[in-house]
């Protein structure tokens, strides 16, 4: 995978240890871009260190309602075990000290043991998902028609509009991952989309979640999807 001026072709092209940025309800997927507004001092320090090094950050969600005790510390938030490596591909420093940045997703990873905290932020040993580095090989298996029908039904039910020209031009991978990242669903649903084993399954999961939400909110899903 090519991201900016760097290429990541094998797990060995990524570091064994990564700083992680926990954000609830935020999803980054390989090949997609995530804008971030950084203002907490510990995360400003994390981005400073990343910019001075390999420009890599791990995006991960906190576990849902879990924490753990550590000696001499307050509760430490447990994290979901799967996240996504992102490379800082744009960066701007604001007058009030905030950073406006954009991460481009490289590949998913699994968290292992935590390292000693650095400047208040957390570092973990990771294992990259090697299959993500080659890009999806199942784009043709995505049921694009069903995906677009669910998307259109959600927009119509919520009186929203879309740029359908851009949607029609998008590849299946871009369409699925962009819709998953922009979807207004909760942390558990976002994590399910992240952990889907392949693009086809992610599309099917997105369709299923959308249909459940529409059925709960508006009733007869069959009529909505027609």
C-alpha atoms as one frame of an Amber mdcrd trajectory, in Angstrom:
protein
   0.000   0.000   0.000   1.236   3.468  -0.953   0.396   6.230   1.547   1.915
   9.632   0.899   5.561   9.080   0.056   5.795   5.810   2.002   5.093   2.241
   0.913   3.867  -0.493   3.235   4.021  -3.858   1.506   4.790  -6.260   4.372
   4.131  -6.312   8.132   7.876  -5.716   8.560   7.405  -2.272   6.992   5.451
  -1.247  10.098   6.841  -0.795  13.622   6.358  -3.426  16.322   5.209  -0.745
  18.776   2.724   2.018  18.089   1.251   4.967  20.030  -2.510   4.710  20.136
  -5.192   7.386  20.054  -8.424   6.105  21.657 -11.597   7.747  20.353 -15.106
   6.436  20.905 -17.249   6.057  17.791 -14.413   6.977  15.408 -13.506   4.576
  12.617 -10.456   4.521  10.345 -10.200   1.936   7.566  -7.342   1.061   5.179
  -7.087   3.480   2.273  -9.511   5.973   3.830  -8.864   9.391   5.348  -9.824
  10.599   8.804  -9.654  14.311   9.796  -8.771  14.971  13.446  -8.791  18.007
  15.721  -6.040  17.500  18.346  -6.062  19.649  21.476  -5.277  17.529  24.580
  -1.638  18.052  25.683  -0.804  14.327  25.770  -2.074  13.827  22.233  -0.367
  16.965  20.999   2.832  15.398  22.377   1.990  12.112  20.658   1.539  13.810
  17.284   4.745  15.830  17.789   6.641  12.584  18.338   4.942  10.891  15.373
   5.766  13.816  13.079   9.393  13.656  14.200   9.460   9.905  13.541   7.523
   7.579  11.259   4.257   9.608  11.198   2.251   6.565  12.316  -0.586   6.544
  14.866  -2.899   3.719  15.895  -6.588   4.623  16.004  -8.579   2.431  18.396
 -11.849   2.619  20.300 -12.081   2.308  24.079 -13.768  -0.927  25.119 -17.416
  -0.492  25.829 -17.687   0.343  29.557 -14.525  -1.470  30.657 -11.633  -0.168
  32.772  -8.936  -1.677  34.928  -7.078  -0.765  38.089  -3.351  -0.104  37.978
  -1.114   0.393  40.982  -0.941   4.044  41.968  -3.315   5.104  39.182  -6.983
   5.784  38.690  -9.018   3.587  36.384  -7.274   2.909  33.073  -9.601   2.611
  30.103  -9.491  -0.789  28.444  -9.268  -0.698  24.650 -10.790  -2.716  21.851
  -8.316  -5.281  20.578  -8.486  -4.274  16.899  -7.638  -0.821  15.530  -6.179
   0.711  12.373  -2.745   2.176  11.678  -2.902   5.663  10.189  -0.185   7.811
   8.627  -0.277  11.576   9.139  -0.703  12.874   5.591  -1.681  16.477   6.308
  -1.020  18.764   9.219  -1.756  22.345  10.258  -0.991  24.133  13.519  -3.622
  26.588  14.730  -2.962  29.829  16.600  -4.641  28.423  19.723  -2.259  25.437
  19.793  -4.586  22.861  18.228  -3.482  20.597  15.396  -5.743  19.919  12.434
  -4.498  16.699  10.897  -5.592  13.978   8.539  -4.707  10.306   8.857  -4.725
   7.892   5.929  -5.464   4.302   6.922  -2.800   1.699   6.183  -3.933  -1.566
   7.771  -5.737  -2.920  10.782  -3.825  -4.271  13.749  -4.349  -6.329  16.889
  -3.200  -4.979  20.223  -0.900  -7.010  22.442   0.994  -5.957  25.578   1.097
  -2.319  26.621   4.430  -0.538  26.916   5.410   2.050  29.504   3.413   5.268
  28.911   5.264   8.039  27.080   4.421  11.659  27.920   0.967  10.605  29.051
  -0.032   8.681  25.936  -0.136   4.917  25.552   1.989   2.583  23.423   1.311
  -1.040  22.521   2.983  -3.897  20.736   0.870  -4.604  17.658   0.398  -7.283
  15.020  -0.622  -5.821  11.616  -3.230  -7.506   9.421  -0.971  -8.421   6.510
  -3.864  -8.981   4.098  -4.848  -5.295   4.327  -1.521  -4.203   2.822  -2.384
  -5.702  -0.570  -5.776  -4.030  -0.838  -9.135  -5.835  -1.029  -9.290  -8.706
  -3.512 -13.048  -9.226  -3.252 -14.397  -5.937  -4.635 -16.326  -7.777  -7.336
 -18.147  -9.821  -4.667 -19.708  -6.738  -3.050 -23.455  -6.494  -3.708 -23.268
  -2.880  -4.845 -26.945  -2.728  -5.754 -28.047  -3.827  -2.267 -25.564  -1.447
  -0.630 -26.810   1.528  -2.638 -30.441   0.570  -1.986 -29.817   0.590   1.778
 -27.927   3.890   1.499 -30.684   5.504  -0.547 -33.354   4.257   1.871 -31.472
   5.716   4.831 -31.084   9.079   3.079 -34.741   9.180   2.027 -35.973   8.212
   5.495 -33.894  10.969   7.083 -34.536  13.546   4.312 -30.852  13.743   3.389
 -29.117  14.256   0.048 -26.008  12.726  -1.527 -23.693  13.520  -4.428 -24.843
  10.617  -6.562 -22.370  11.376  -9.367 -19.480  10.844  -6.962 -21.162   7.754
  -5.519 -21.547   6.191  -8.966 -17.873   6.876  -9.807 -16.529   5.381  -6.566
 -15.022   1.901  -6.541 -16.646  -0.727  -4.356 -13.810  -0.479  -1.816 -14.057
   3.309  -1.613 -17.832   3.169  -1.396 -17.984   0.543   1.358 -15.214   2.036
   3.494 -16.396   5.636   3.109 -19.958   4.720   3.999 -18.774   2.683   6.998
 -16.656   5.559   8.309 -19.340   8.208   7.788 -22.205   6.101   9.113 -23.949
   7.579  12.186 -23.979   4.296  14.085 -22.721   3.571  17.586 -19.302   2.351
  18.804 -20.239  -1.346  18.786 -21.498  -1.139  15.208 -18.375   0.785  14.137
 -16.178  -1.886  15.725 -18.103  -4.634  13.933 -17.478  -2.843  10.621 -13.766
  -2.526  11.428 -13.399  -6.178  12.382 -15.262  -7.553   9.353 -12.833 -10.060
   7.803 -13.156  -8.765   4.237 -14.788  -6.074   2.120 -17.756  -8.251   1.143
 -18.550  -8.985   4.792 -18.127  -5.316   5.734 -20.653  -4.348   3.046 -23.080
  -7.016   4.248 -22.646  -5.864   7.851 -23.286  -2.251   6.854 -26.441  -3.230
   4.966 -27.690  -5.298   7.918 -27.063  -2.518  10.447 -28.793   0.023   8.209
 -31.827  -2.206   7.754 -32.089  -2.789  11.523 -31.909   0.957  12.221 -34.519
   1.711   9.566 -36.844  -1.029  10.832 -36.579   0.225  14.418 -37.163   3.835
  13.426 -39.641   3.593  10.572 -41.270   0.173  10.700 -41.848  -1.662   7.419
 -38.356  -2.104   5.982 -39.602  -3.824   2.821 -41.527  -0.732   1.713 -38.631
   1.575   2.581 -36.183  -0.401   0.452 -38.454  -0.491  -2.610
